[in-house]
Amino acid sequence: MTAERAKVSSARDTTTMTVGDFLLRRIREAGVGHAFGVPGDFNLEFLQQMEDSGTLDWIGTCNELNASYAADGYARLNGMAALVVTQAVGALSAINGVAGSYSEHVPVICVCGSIPLRSIERGLSMHHTMADGTWDRFLTAYAQVTAAAVRLTPDNAATEIDRLIRTAWHDKLPVYMELPSDIAYLEIEVPADPLVLAEPRSDPERVRSCADAIADRLSKAKSPAVLVDLDAARYGAAGEVMGLAEKMQLPVAVVATAKGVIDETFPHYIGIYAGAASQPHVRKSIEGSDCLLSINYRPIDLDSGSFTASLPASTICARGHSVDVGEDNFQAVTLREVLRSVTETVPQVTNRATRHFAPTAPTGNGADGSAKLTQAAYWQAIQGYIRSGDVLIAEDGTSYAAFGLQLPPKCSFVSQVIWGSIGYTVGSLLGTLTAAPDRRHLLFVGDGSFQLTAQELSTILRHDHKPVIFLINNGGYTVERGYLGKNSRFNDIADWSYADLPKVFKRNTTARSFVVKTVADLEKALSAPNDSLIFIESEMDPFDAPVPVMLGGNTGADLDYGPRGPQHRGNMQLRPPS
Ligand SMILES: Cc1ncc(C[n+]2csc(CCOP(=O)(O)OP(=O)(O)O)c2C)c(N)n1
Ligand SMILES: [Mg+2]
């Protein structure tokens, strides 16, 4: 270290704080106002610090899995979230949700109150361990599903807490800290300055060269286009994408993982790209582009039309902090700076024949009110219900039809396309409600998915949230019937009285519950005021599913089970009528 740098670092103001209070302070400074989780003896001392200091509002959940989903939903709207669990038993319940946050690029700070350092140093076996003298198993497990995992000590806490929070912010990925229960109240020297989470500045030459290279290609192209994946949302670059598209009149498509990231009423928005499963004009604009700019496209089986997606070889790939243009790779650049710089550089285009393709919203021919409710009539009615500013949360299953809804401006759309852990949306709804309590939140969920995480409805009621919950009761796992087991018992589930659950989970609830069997029943439910939680249980036929959901299952089975799989036996799959 040079003498000058040494002087700077020694001049940095420090102060004394306990490890726990410093961690809470840093989480708050990262813009997080709430923590989700379940208490346990190894984290109670930290929760006491939370309660005494009032730094974060504690949202206790029924289990840690639901807390991990809630933290994920909160972070998607808020930018970052906090999850607090206890040693091993809590941490392993939450690990599915944290892994989902990794796969979907969601920054969640997971704090695990862990066995005291004393027990490690003195070799004392504790509860919630294997009682075999090993201490690192769960830290190692979390290292597989986070960008960084560490056991805090009084020596490393001041630097590691900052390093991990910065990593979560920078990489848009979860991090994991074990907080041994005997160090939260120990005083350490910590920086006095607040944590500032600012994007690193791009290298000026690199960002200039990168923007010039992109602008040059876009300007010379005959059919340039943009394909947006979820990092555009995570890195807050949707506005920049639209700014560029507006200036150059570029058609913009999104991947399903990024539905709602681009305002669907934006004149240059053309729809969802999914390879052969796209609408023809979307496929043509993307695959036929002679200069496609992709925002970190990460295709998987489910959003690429079973890998029929094929981007032009010349595609430019822009990520959060690097860009590929042809043979060149640009480092030390940030997505937003690159996009802004490209927009400044390119000429204004006024003569490109762009056509706004509104997504084809569900339509029908005004079904007879007394008719039994069908999926087609259901989604058509919901299309008429959604309004500007809504937060929509769509679960796996036939509720995936929500991807076909045409969103009004300022809506947010939350789903877990890549990780796809059913039950996610119920926990996630608690998180989105906590992050944005003044918006209207609509949950679309199936009976099977709901059964995994239903208890969290109690936490939603406990905090007087007022979402609208659309539950499809079709007696089981209809989406799975499209893969295999159209009539098999393993796709059936217990017949709950779903609409009664608000009463069970909150005495004297004012929630409005509806059991809907016909179109007229649904219309009545949809006219209820949003002054309380609305729970709409809609009964539908187990074999009624939107065609894309059935087809997805049919082709998915061929990928999953291969040519000798059981899907080829007669009547094993729910299929669209031929
Ligand atoms: C944690 C987890 N377990 C199992 C699955 C497999 N799975 C995917 S969808 C689904 C059925 C969903 O059923 P439901 O929510 O009732 O939807 P619908 O009947 O409307 O299709 C199952 C079991 C999964 N994705 N995640
Ligand atoms: Mg179902």
XYZ file of C-alpha atoms and ligand atoms in Angstrom:
605
model
C 0.000 0.000 0.000
C 1.355 3.438 -0.848
C 1.836 5.963 1.945
C -0.897 8.106 0.475
C -3.486 5.320 0.417
C -2.571 4.307 3.931
C -3.277 7.853 5.028
C -6.678 7.837 3.333
C -7.763 4.572 4.894
C -6.576 5.485 8.364
C -8.430 8.774 8.061
C -11.707 6.908 7.448
C -14.114 7.636 10.293
C -15.014 4.676 12.390
C -17.377 4.120 15.235
C -18.154 1.326 17.674
C -21.241 -0.847 17.283
C -22.301 -4.355 18.105
C -22.033 -6.865 15.267
C -25.820 -7.313 15.204
C -26.604 -3.609 15.201
C -24.062 -3.002 12.460
C -25.585 -5.741 10.318
C -29.057 -4.277 10.833
C -27.790 -0.797 10.026
C -26.191 -1.973 6.801
C -29.309 -3.870 5.689
C -31.358 -0.729 6.308
C -28.834 1.385 4.420
C -29.189 -1.042 1.513
C -32.797 0.137 1.229
C -34.436 -2.785 3.010
C -37.109 -1.954 5.582
C -38.393 -5.424 6.501
C -37.059 -8.876 7.339
C -38.922 -12.159 6.799
C -38.310 -15.356 8.711
C -38.900 -17.571 11.726
C -37.273 -17.186 15.173
C -35.023 -19.835 16.708
C -32.757 -19.828 19.745
C -29.704 -19.056 17.622
C -31.236 -15.914 16.102
C -33.374 -14.608 18.981
C -30.610 -12.309 20.211
C -30.436 -10.737 16.737
C -34.230 -10.422 16.555
C -34.128 -8.707 19.948
C -31.647 -6.203 18.513
C -33.999 -5.715 15.572
C -36.951 -5.096 17.857
C -35.031 -2.823 20.251
C -33.520 -0.689 17.506
C -36.580 -0.617 15.252
C -34.235 -0.764 12.263
C -36.278 -3.316 10.335
C -39.901 -4.391 10.623
C -40.108 -8.075 11.392
C -42.548 -10.124 9.303
C -42.741 -13.525 10.944
C -43.906 -16.252 8.558
C -45.320 -19.738 9.145
C -42.171 -21.426 7.825
C -38.825 -20.515 6.342
C -39.637 -21.721 2.831
C -42.458 -19.205 2.669
C -40.159 -16.553 4.142
C -37.634 -17.195 1.376
C -40.355 -16.772 -1.247
C -41.583 -13.615 0.488
C -38.071 -12.166 0.522
C -37.771 -12.960 -3.190
C -41.064 -11.219 -4.012
C -40.103 -8.233 -1.844
C -36.711 -7.899 -3.538
C -38.251 -7.975 -7.007
C -40.203 -4.816 -6.232
C -37.841 -3.221 -3.703
C -34.431 -4.062 -5.191
C -33.163 -6.103 -2.213
C -34.587 -8.113 0.708
C -33.635 -9.666 4.046
C -34.384 -13.168 5.291
C -33.573 -14.358 8.824
C -33.499 -18.070 9.641
C -32.051 -20.305 12.293
C -29.235 -22.851 12.149
C -29.707 -25.695 9.656
C -33.379 -26.505 10.270
C -34.474 -23.036 9.200
C -31.704 -22.555 6.670
C -32.433 -25.817 4.870
C -36.164 -25.082 4.740
C -35.315 -21.786 3.056
C -32.678 -23.108 0.671
C -35.152 -23.936 -2.117
C -36.368 -20.342 -2.196
C -32.858 -18.907 -1.992
C -31.733 -21.135 -4.869
C -34.732 -19.821 -6.796
C -33.551 -16.282 -6.106
C -30.167 -17.232 -7.535
C -31.644 -18.750 -10.658
C -33.892 -15.733 -11.214
C -31.242 -13.117 -10.280
C -32.893 -11.734 -7.162
C -30.691 -10.205 -4.431
C -31.682 -11.534 -1.005
C -29.532 -11.208 2.116
C -29.999 -14.386 4.137
C -28.856 -14.149 7.781
C -28.713 -17.442 9.614
C -28.455 -17.303 13.390
C -25.981 -20.108 13.970
C -24.367 -22.122 16.717
C -22.098 -20.036 18.955
C -18.400 -19.743 18.069
C -17.749 -21.096 21.537
C -19.254 -24.460 20.578
C -17.073 -24.635 17.461
C -13.870 -23.714 19.266
C -14.493 -26.035 22.196
C -15.916 -28.890 20.125
C -19.323 -28.915 21.798
C -21.982 -30.644 19.703
C -25.167 -28.634 19.584
C -28.777 -29.193 18.528
C -29.582 -28.520 14.846
C -26.281 -30.150 13.844
C -25.254 -33.674 12.844
C -23.658 -34.052 16.297
C -20.523 -35.301 14.616
C -18.170 -32.394 15.196
C -18.730 -30.821 11.764
C -19.632 -27.138 11.478
C -19.428 -26.220 7.828
C -21.993 -28.424 6.131
C -24.740 -25.816 5.847
C -22.344 -23.026 4.967
C -21.090 -25.279 2.176
C -24.645 -26.041 1.065
C -25.400 -22.330 0.854
C -22.183 -21.667 -1.042
C -23.806 -23.665 -3.881
C -26.835 -21.366 -4.119
C -25.461 -17.910 -3.319
C -22.915 -15.491 -4.759
C -21.087 -15.442 -1.414
C -21.446 -17.315 1.872
C -19.535 -16.568 5.055
C -19.460 -17.244 8.774
C -19.184 -13.896 10.540
C -16.680 -13.431 13.351
C -15.838 -10.330 15.398
C -12.733 -9.959 13.221
C -14.304 -10.201 9.789
C -17.805 -8.776 10.431
C -17.078 -5.145 9.575
C -15.597 -6.006 6.178
C -17.555 -9.143 5.294
C -20.994 -7.640 5.922
C -20.191 -4.845 3.482
C -18.594 -7.206 0.968
C -21.598 -9.526 0.925
C -24.229 -6.795 0.694
C -22.278 -5.154 -2.126
C -21.975 -8.505 -3.890
C -25.732 -9.113 -3.679
C -26.377 -5.657 -5.077
C -23.775 -5.830 -7.815
C -24.475 -9.385 -9.000
C -28.252 -9.340 -8.312
C -27.844 -12.644 -6.477
C -28.529 -13.881 -2.941
C -25.840 -14.027 -0.239
C -25.685 -15.957 3.038
C -24.187 -14.973 6.385
C -23.979 -17.171 9.441
C -24.213 -15.027 12.533
C -22.952 -17.129 15.477
C -25.289 -16.487 18.382
C -22.555 -15.413 20.796
C -21.182 -12.518 18.702
C -24.257 -10.391 17.912
C -23.799 -8.356 21.125
C -20.012 -7.909 20.836
C -18.761 -4.428 20.013
C -16.498 -3.924 17.028
C -15.066 -0.989 15.152
C -17.120 -0.266 12.029
C -17.168 2.424 9.334
C -19.137 5.495 10.365
C -20.131 6.321 6.793
C -23.368 4.936 5.398
C -23.175 2.158 2.842
C -23.623 3.633 -0.613
C -24.796 1.161 -3.210
C -23.985 2.916 -6.438
C -23.256 1.283 -9.745
C -19.531 1.157 -10.403
C -18.480 3.788 -12.927
C -17.757 2.402 -16.356
C -14.279 2.696 -17.816
C -14.754 5.772 -20.050
C -12.850 4.398 -23.027
C -14.564 0.986 -22.825
C -18.064 2.384 -22.585
C -17.374 4.780 -25.463
C -15.953 2.059 -27.707
C -18.704 -0.359 -26.771
C -21.458 2.188 -27.423
C -19.835 3.172 -30.739
C -19.650 -0.465 -31.825
C -23.302 -1.081 -30.983
C -24.498 2.216 -32.450
C -22.593 1.557 -35.663
C -24.205 -1.851 -36.119
C -27.679 -0.661 -35.190
C -27.462 2.326 -37.532
C -26.361 0.251 -40.518
C -28.910 -2.517 -39.953
C -32.095 -2.848 -41.983
C -34.091 -4.708 -39.344
C -32.577 -4.055 -35.906
C -34.488 -5.281 -32.858
C -34.161 -5.756 -29.084
C -34.820 -8.885 -27.022
C -35.250 -8.269 -23.296
C -34.652 -10.817 -20.552
C -35.038 -10.345 -16.797
C -31.713 -8.605 -16.159
C -33.166 -5.516 -17.800
C -35.452 -5.305 -14.758
C -32.883 -6.340 -12.200
C -30.390 -3.710 -13.373
C -33.140 -1.088 -13.683
C -32.544 -0.634 -17.411
C -36.085 -0.931 -18.817
C -36.339 2.847 -19.229
C -33.028 2.925 -21.122
C -34.163 0.097 -23.424
C -37.359 1.983 -24.218
C -35.439 5.228 -24.720
C -33.204 3.572 -27.301
C -36.123 1.803 -28.969
C -38.019 5.054 -29.185
C -35.140 6.972 -30.749
C -34.432 4.279 -33.342
C -37.978 2.923 -33.683
C -36.760 -0.552 -32.779
C -39.193 -3.396 -32.189
C -38.784 -4.778 -28.653
C -39.769 -8.302 -27.597
C -39.406 -9.838 -24.154
C -38.765 -13.383 -22.976
C -41.516 -14.795 -20.706
C -39.180 -14.306 -17.734
C -39.360 -10.576 -18.442
C -43.088 -10.175 -19.051
C -44.180 -6.716 -17.972
C -40.645 -5.307 -17.878
C -41.402 -3.333 -21.027
C -44.678 -1.422 -20.868
C -47.004 -3.476 -23.079
C -48.671 -0.320 -24.357
C -45.276 1.078 -25.507
C -45.619 1.671 -29.264
C -42.555 -0.419 -30.129
C -43.418 -3.418 -27.930
C -44.196 -6.448 -30.081
C -44.801 -9.321 -27.644
C -43.207 -12.390 -26.052
C -40.487 -14.268 -27.924
C -40.451 -18.045 -27.429
C -38.946 -19.574 -30.578
C -41.511 -21.537 -32.565
C -44.121 -20.821 -29.888
C -43.982 -17.063 -30.620
C -46.533 -15.188 -32.627
C -45.195 -15.141 -36.221
C -44.461 -11.398 -36.294
C -42.395 -11.665 -33.099
C -40.411 -14.621 -34.382
C -39.741 -12.852 -37.656
C -38.597 -9.617 -35.978
C -36.199 -11.436 -33.642
C -34.853 -14.306 -35.725
C -34.847 -12.293 -38.936
C -33.083 -9.292 -37.422
C -29.762 -8.312 -38.977
C -28.761 -6.611 -35.715
C -30.346 -8.003 -32.588
C -29.485 -6.511 -29.209
C -30.213 -8.988 -26.429
C -30.276 -8.085 -22.763
C -28.702 -11.230 -21.316
C -30.997 -13.758 -22.988
C -30.893 -17.015 -20.994
C -33.121 -19.511 -22.806
C -34.475 -22.591 -21.054
C -36.812 -25.327 -22.345
C -39.953 -23.577 -21.078
C -39.421 -20.118 -22.537
C -37.663 -20.983 -25.808
C -40.381 -23.109 -27.425
C -38.452 -26.238 -26.360
C -35.183 -24.855 -27.745
C -36.618 -23.871 -31.105
C -35.428 -20.343 -30.348
C -32.527 -19.380 -32.521
C -30.993 -15.944 -32.378
C -28.939 -14.553 -35.269
C -25.218 -15.331 -34.944
C -24.492 -11.591 -34.943
C -26.575 -10.978 -31.806
C -25.098 -8.425 -29.424
C -25.309 -9.633 -25.833
C -25.449 -6.949 -23.139
C -25.180 -8.105 -19.524
C -25.210 -6.190 -16.236
C -21.489 -5.436 -16.401
C -20.152 -6.639 -19.732
C -21.096 -6.738 -23.400
C -20.257 -8.980 -26.355
C -20.277 -7.322 -29.781
C -19.037 -9.615 -32.537
C -15.596 -10.850 -31.515
C -15.176 -8.090 -28.936
C -15.884 -8.371 -25.247
C -16.224 -5.190 -23.226
C -15.548 -5.258 -19.492
C -15.880 -2.508 -16.870
C -19.088 -1.191 -18.436
C -22.553 -1.046 -16.887
C -25.726 -1.882 -18.757
C -27.415 1.442 -18.128
C -24.403 3.521 -19.098
C -23.929 1.525 -22.288
C -27.579 1.881 -23.283
C -27.611 5.608 -22.520
C -24.449 6.129 -24.470
C -25.756 4.143 -27.459
C -28.946 6.213 -27.395
C -26.949 9.452 -27.443
C -24.828 8.190 -30.340
C -27.420 6.793 -32.737
C -29.294 9.053 -35.141
C -32.970 9.743 -34.573
C -34.974 7.459 -36.853
C -38.373 8.580 -38.043
C -39.067 6.484 -41.093
C -38.955 2.892 -39.919
C -42.198 1.111 -40.544
C -42.888 -0.047 -37.008
C -46.169 -1.520 -36.028
C -47.345 -1.921 -32.488
C -48.665 -5.404 -31.981
C -50.762 -5.481 -28.886
C -50.540 -8.972 -27.427
C -53.628 -10.911 -28.332
C -55.665 -10.597 -25.201
C -58.018 -13.418 -24.244
C -61.295 -12.927 -26.049
C -64.604 -14.714 -26.200
C -68.095 -14.169 -27.437
C -69.818 -13.065 -24.286
C -70.442 -16.469 -22.701
C -73.878 -17.247 -21.300
C -73.850 -16.197 -17.628
C -75.306 -19.443 -16.352
C -72.781 -21.539 -18.285
C -70.239 -23.560 -16.310
C -67.036 -21.562 -15.987
C -64.321 -22.439 -18.496
C -60.692 -21.385 -18.643
C -61.464 -19.337 -21.770
C -64.251 -17.359 -20.082
C -62.200 -17.016 -16.889
C -59.198 -15.337 -18.515
C -61.395 -13.154 -20.648
C -63.118 -11.823 -17.513
C -59.766 -11.280 -15.782
C -58.495 -9.338 -18.790
C -61.311 -6.874 -18.166
C -60.492 -6.678 -14.438
C -56.806 -5.718 -14.462
C -55.981 -2.069 -14.331
C -53.016 0.259 -14.536
C -50.531 -0.117 -11.660
C -51.571 -3.642 -10.612
C -48.994 -6.168 -9.408
C -49.769 -9.557 -10.991
C -48.241 -12.728 -9.566
C -48.637 -15.850 -11.704
C -48.022 -19.392 -10.471
C -47.017 -22.396 -12.540
C -49.940 -24.481 -13.872
C -52.927 -23.345 -15.886
C -52.485 -19.980 -14.128
C -49.673 -19.520 -16.649
C -52.441 -18.271 -18.909
C -51.787 -14.958 -17.132
C -48.821 -14.624 -19.502
C -51.382 -14.083 -22.254
C -52.983 -11.105 -20.516
C -52.457 -7.727 -22.045
C -51.099 -5.504 -19.289
C -52.133 -1.884 -18.867
C -49.316 0.622 -18.125
C -47.315 0.570 -14.870
C -48.157 -3.046 -14.019
C -45.581 -5.393 -12.487
C -45.602 -9.083 -13.338
C -43.997 -11.588 -10.962
C -43.421 -15.236 -11.835
C -40.754 -17.864 -11.381
C -40.416 -19.263 -14.883
C -36.912 -20.682 -14.543
C -36.909 -22.072 -11.005
C -40.603 -23.022 -11.107
C -41.098 -24.122 -7.511
C -44.837 -24.425 -7.016
C -46.248 -22.585 -4.023
C -43.750 -19.783 -4.671
C -46.405 -17.238 -5.482
C -48.262 -17.408 -2.159
C -45.107 -16.525 -0.204
C -44.020 -14.099 -2.892
C -47.376 -12.305 -2.635
C -46.662 -11.578 1.034
C -43.378 -10.055 -0.099
C -44.787 -7.928 -2.898
C -47.589 -6.689 -0.611
C -45.040 -5.717 2.034
C -42.869 -3.909 -0.505
C -45.717 -2.024 -2.195
C -48.724 -1.952 0.150
C -50.469 0.829 -1.756
C -50.744 -1.065 -5.024
C -53.389 -3.648 -5.925
C -51.957 -7.175 -6.004
C -53.565 -10.026 -7.950
C -52.470 -13.614 -7.350
C -53.234 -16.309 -9.940
C -52.720 -19.745 -8.421
C -53.902 -23.329 -8.799
C -55.240 -25.545 -6.017
C -52.236 -27.873 -6.182
C -49.672 -25.091 -5.892
C -51.654 -23.348 -3.179
C -51.593 -26.467 -1.003
C -47.800 -26.212 -0.651
C -47.714 -22.790 1.010
C -51.330 -22.004 1.947
C -50.502 -21.061 5.546
C -48.985 -17.783 4.410
C -52.486 -16.543 3.698
C -52.628 -16.141 7.485
C -49.686 -13.727 7.484
C -51.249 -11.770 4.628
C -54.473 -11.465 6.661
C -52.568 -10.745 9.870
C -51.073 -7.643 8.272
C -54.423 -6.552 6.814
C -53.301 -6.731 3.223
C -55.999 -6.608 0.561
C -54.904 -8.649 -2.440
C -57.255 -10.415 -4.813
C -56.531 -14.149 -4.855
C -57.723 -16.034 -7.924
C -57.563 -19.746 -7.149
C -58.438 -22.361 -9.756
C -59.943 -25.439 -8.139
C -59.651 -28.199 -10.730
C -59.064 -31.090 -8.375
C -55.334 -31.452 -8.941
C -52.342 -30.932 -11.142
C -53.914 -30.199 -14.515
C -50.688 -28.899 -16.063
C -49.008 -32.199 -15.178
C -51.809 -34.125 -16.905
C -50.486 -32.575 -20.123
C -47.119 -34.226 -19.486
C -48.280 -37.583 -18.207
C -51.019 -39.215 -16.207
C -54.140 -37.613 -17.667
C -56.267 -39.869 -15.473
C -53.644 -41.025 -13.007
C -54.298 -40.810 -9.292
C -50.976 -39.096 -8.596
C -52.331 -35.986 -10.311
C -55.362 -35.799 -7.992
C -55.275 -33.852 -4.704
C -57.382 -33.518 -1.560
C -60.539 -31.485 -1.981
C -60.102 -28.464 0.325
C -62.726 -25.875 1.043
C -60.374 -23.117 -0.142
C -62.700 -20.153 0.116
C -63.279 -20.913 3.807
C -59.601 -20.513 4.636
C -59.644 -16.752 5.314
C -62.038 -17.486 8.223
C -59.776 -20.240 9.481
C -56.659 -18.111 9.283
C -58.196 -15.000 10.821
C -61.091 -14.929 13.218
C -63.689 -12.291 12.329
C -61.992 -11.610 9.029
C -63.594 -9.083 6.720
C -62.195 -10.945 3.696
C -64.726 -11.526 0.946
C -64.789 -15.121 -0.223
C -66.491 -16.462 -3.325
C -66.965 -19.940 -4.724
C -67.456 -19.478 -8.434
C -69.051 -22.081 -10.677
C -70.465 -20.007 -13.526
C -69.582 -16.946 -15.540
C -72.243 -14.968 -13.670
C -70.733 -16.018 -10.310
C -67.369 -14.767 -11.486
C -68.775 -11.455 -12.627
C -70.380 -10.968 -9.225
C -67.097 -11.728 -7.455
C -65.248 -9.298 -9.701
C -67.611 -6.496 -8.783
C -66.660 -6.715 -5.081
C -64.883 -3.591 -3.774
C -61.168 -3.846 -3.024
C -61.570 -2.714 0.585
C -60.654 -6.114 1.974
C -58.919 -9.284 0.858
C -60.898 -10.974 -1.919
C -60.605 -14.731 -2.313
C -62.128 -16.146 -5.479
C -62.162 -19.926 -5.715
C -63.217 -20.922 -9.227
C -64.267 -24.486 -9.889
C -63.165 -25.781 -13.253
C -62.941 -29.059 -15.088
C -59.657 -30.970 -14.506
C -59.336 -31.433 -18.267
C -59.902 -27.787 -19.128
C -56.592 -26.059 -19.816
C -55.390 -23.297 -22.124
C -54.013 -24.833 -25.336
C -50.441 -23.464 -24.860
C -50.323 -25.076 -21.392
C -51.392 -28.459 -22.822
C -48.966 -28.214 -25.733
C -46.164 -27.213 -23.367
C -46.787 -30.393 -21.388
C -46.997 -32.576 -24.493
C -43.673 -31.377 -25.924
C -42.111 -31.205 -22.464
C -42.844 -34.918 -21.998
C -40.980 -35.768 -25.203
C -37.959 -33.852 -23.930
C -38.203 -35.312 -20.437
C -38.910 -38.980 -21.154
C -37.528 -39.503 -24.668
C -38.910 -41.650 -27.476
C -39.431 -44.737 -25.284
C -41.241 -42.845 -22.531
C -44.730 -43.728 -21.275
C -46.319 -40.635 -22.826
C -46.803 -42.557 -26.067
C -49.197 -45.067 -24.530
C -52.835 -44.313 -25.358
C -54.665 -41.499 -23.542
C -51.818 -40.759 -21.171
C -51.751 -37.026 -21.850
C -54.232 -34.193 -21.727
C -54.048 -32.857 -25.294
C -55.754 -30.103 -27.261
C -58.725 -31.378 -29.259
C -57.405 -32.438 -32.687
C -41.905 -27.675 -5.424
C -42.442 -28.308 -6.662
N -42.969 -29.547 -6.618
C -43.486 -30.106 -7.728
C -43.474 -29.434 -8.926
C -44.070 -30.065 -10.179
N -45.288 -29.345 -10.590
C -45.262 -28.364 -11.502
S -46.765 -27.734 -11.844
C -47.510 -28.800 -10.771
C -48.992 -28.841 -10.611
C -49.639 -27.528 -10.338
O -50.990 -27.751 -10.113
P -51.978 -26.583 -9.861
O -51.324 -25.527 -9.089
O -53.244 -27.117 -9.315
O -52.169 -25.986 -11.313
P -53.243 -26.390 -12.443
O -54.067 -27.519 -11.948
O -54.036 -25.149 -12.675
O -52.435 -26.754 -13.649
C -46.568 -29.633 -10.153
C -46.892 -30.676 -9.158
C -42.884 -28.158 -8.931
N -42.789 -27.428 -10.044
N -42.410 -27.605 -7.787
Mg -55.056 -27.544 -10.121
